[in-house]
Amino acid sequence: KPLYFVAIVQDITARLEGERALQESEERFRSAFEEGPVPMSLPAPSGRILRMNRAFADMLGRSEEEIVAGSYREPTHPDDMPASLAAADRALADPRPQHFEKRYLRDDGSVVWADVSLRLLRDADGQPLYFVTIAQDITARRRAEEALRDSEQRLKVAVESTQIGLWEWNVRTGRVAYSREWKALLGYGEHEVADRFGEFERLTLPEDAVHNAESIAVYIARPEGYHTSEFRMRHKDGSLRWILSRAAAVEVDDAGRAVRLVGCHLDVTSRKQAEE
């Protein structure tokens, strides 16, 4: 008969707690990945998408099965493929997330702009597993930027063709940003007029400057609508030019006084001479 048993007891509490923590972490990641509002995908280094969440599929207007069955290259806009592949190459060499912007093609052919964060995950042996891709839809922002560029270009063409001089005046500091066209109205080059209010006073006929100063002071105290005035300014060649000025307050202080004005000057000398 056996006299006794020999038992060896090993404390595996830490291991079990680690396994439990890992499982909880994986469940939290799975929940955030699958149900989160941010588009995410897990493409393999080969290019095939292993997993993706509902938000990513919705962003592309495609089904999850359709995307997973293909590769991450398929929804990418052809013009952005070089940048996308270059980011993947950087991620293979650099553990830090790679950030770049790219276009995806939706199933209906429309374009989605995305701000993409790409990071490579490796296994315990250091071998690449898959990329974690987080894509933020920035289509609205890009369209707004393009619309702004188009608007600025149209304004630039309009200003240059009509010879309207633009200016912006900070009432508190006295700094005035004069456009190139504003300086050209009076025969001056880009660097011949300093960005300060004193330059306007220097070039304006003294009696007209006094009247305009009184008028603009009233508008600054109560900026409603537009301020319009006409006065004479001295051209670089010594001649006098009649200027039509129209301005509006774009910033006011707590007391309701204008602190920043934006306006334009137009040479109306020919009109004034015709009236005379």
mmCIF file of N, CA, C and O in Angstrom, residues 2 6 34 36 43 52 55 154 187 215 218 233 269 271:
data_model
loop_
_atom_site.group_PDB
_atom_site.id
_atom_site.type_symbol
_atom_site.label_atom_id
_atom_site.label_comp_id
_atom_site.label_asym_id
_atom_site.label_seq_id
_atom_site.Cartn_x
_atom_site.Cartn_y
_atom_site.Cartn_z
ATOM 1 N N PRO A 2 0.427 2.286 -0.743
ATOM 2 C CA PRO A 2 1.194 3.545 -0.738
ATOM 3 C C PRO A 2 1.222 4.145 0.649
ATOM 4 O O PRO A 2 0.237 4.115 1.389
ATOM 5 N N VAL A 6 2.871 12.476 -3.013
ATOM 6 C CA VAL A 6 3.744 13.640 -3.169
ATOM 7 C C VAL A 6 3.040 14.614 -4.120
ATOM 8 O O VAL A 6 2.757 14.254 -5.274
ATOM 9 N N GLU A 34 -15.690 46.671 -33.475
ATOM 10 C CA GLU A 34 -16.860 46.311 -34.259
ATOM 11 C C GLU A 34 -17.995 47.330 -34.140
ATOM 12 O O GLU A 34 -18.687 47.597 -35.118
ATOM 13 N N GLY A 36 -17.674 50.563 -32.729
ATOM 14 C CA GLY A 36 -17.257 51.958 -32.624
ATOM 15 C C GLY A 36 -17.647 52.784 -33.841
ATOM 16 O O GLY A 36 -17.818 52.249 -34.942
ATOM 17 N N PRO A 43 -5.866 45.345 -42.428
ATOM 18 C CA PRO A 43 -5.305 44.755 -43.646
ATOM 19 C C PRO A 43 -3.996 44.022 -43.354
ATOM 20 O O PRO A 43 -3.178 44.474 -42.559
ATOM 21 N N MET A 52 -12.802 44.273 -40.766
ATOM 22 C CA MET A 52 -13.127 45.688 -40.787
ATOM 23 C C MET A 52 -14.460 45.858 -40.053
ATOM 24 O O MET A 52 -15.222 44.904 -39.887
ATOM 25 N N ALA A 55 -18.511 50.686 -39.470
ATOM 26 C CA ALA A 55 -18.318 52.088 -39.839
ATOM 27 C C ALA A 55 -17.444 52.212 -41.090
ATOM 28 O O ALA A 55 -17.681 53.079 -41.934
ATOM 29 N N ARG A 154 -11.380 83.195 -57.663
ATOM 30 C CA ARG A 154 -12.323 84.073 -58.355
ATOM 31 C C ARG A 154 -12.211 85.503 -57.857
ATOM 32 O O ARG A 154 -12.263 86.458 -58.638
ATOM 33 N N GLY A 187 0.150 104.203 -57.798
ATOM 34 C CA GLY A 187 1.418 104.173 -58.512
ATOM 35 C C GLY A 187 2.578 103.617 -57.725
ATOM 36 O O GLY A 187 3.734 103.789 -58.139
ATOM 37 N N SER A 215 -15.815 110.925 -40.047
ATOM 38 C CA SER A 215 -16.844 109.995 -40.510
ATOM 39 C C SER A 215 -16.560 108.567 -40.060
ATOM 40 O O SER A 215 -17.456 107.867 -39.572
ATOM 41 N N VAL A 218 -17.233 107.911 -36.303
ATOM 42 C CA VAL A 218 -18.642 107.671 -35.993
ATOM 43 C C VAL A 218 -19.003 106.217 -36.290
ATOM 44 O O VAL A 218 -19.700 105.558 -35.512
ATOM 45 N N MET A 233 -6.671 111.365 -52.981
ATOM 46 C CA MET A 233 -5.377 110.870 -52.545
ATOM 47 C C MET A 233 -4.320 111.257 -53.573
ATOM 48 O O MET A 233 -4.619 111.410 -54.769
ATOM 49 N N THR A 269 -11.805 108.661 -60.357
ATOM 50 C CA THR A 269 -11.404 109.965 -60.875
ATOM 51 C C THR A 269 -12.122 110.297 -62.173
ATOM 52 O O THR A 269 -12.614 111.410 -62.363
ATOM 53 N N ARG A 271 -14.980 109.314 -63.233
ATOM 54 C CA ARG A 271 -16.399 109.628 -62.972
ATOM 55 C C ARG A 271 -16.555 111.039 -62.408
ATOM 56 O O ARG A 271 -17.431 111.792 -62.817
#
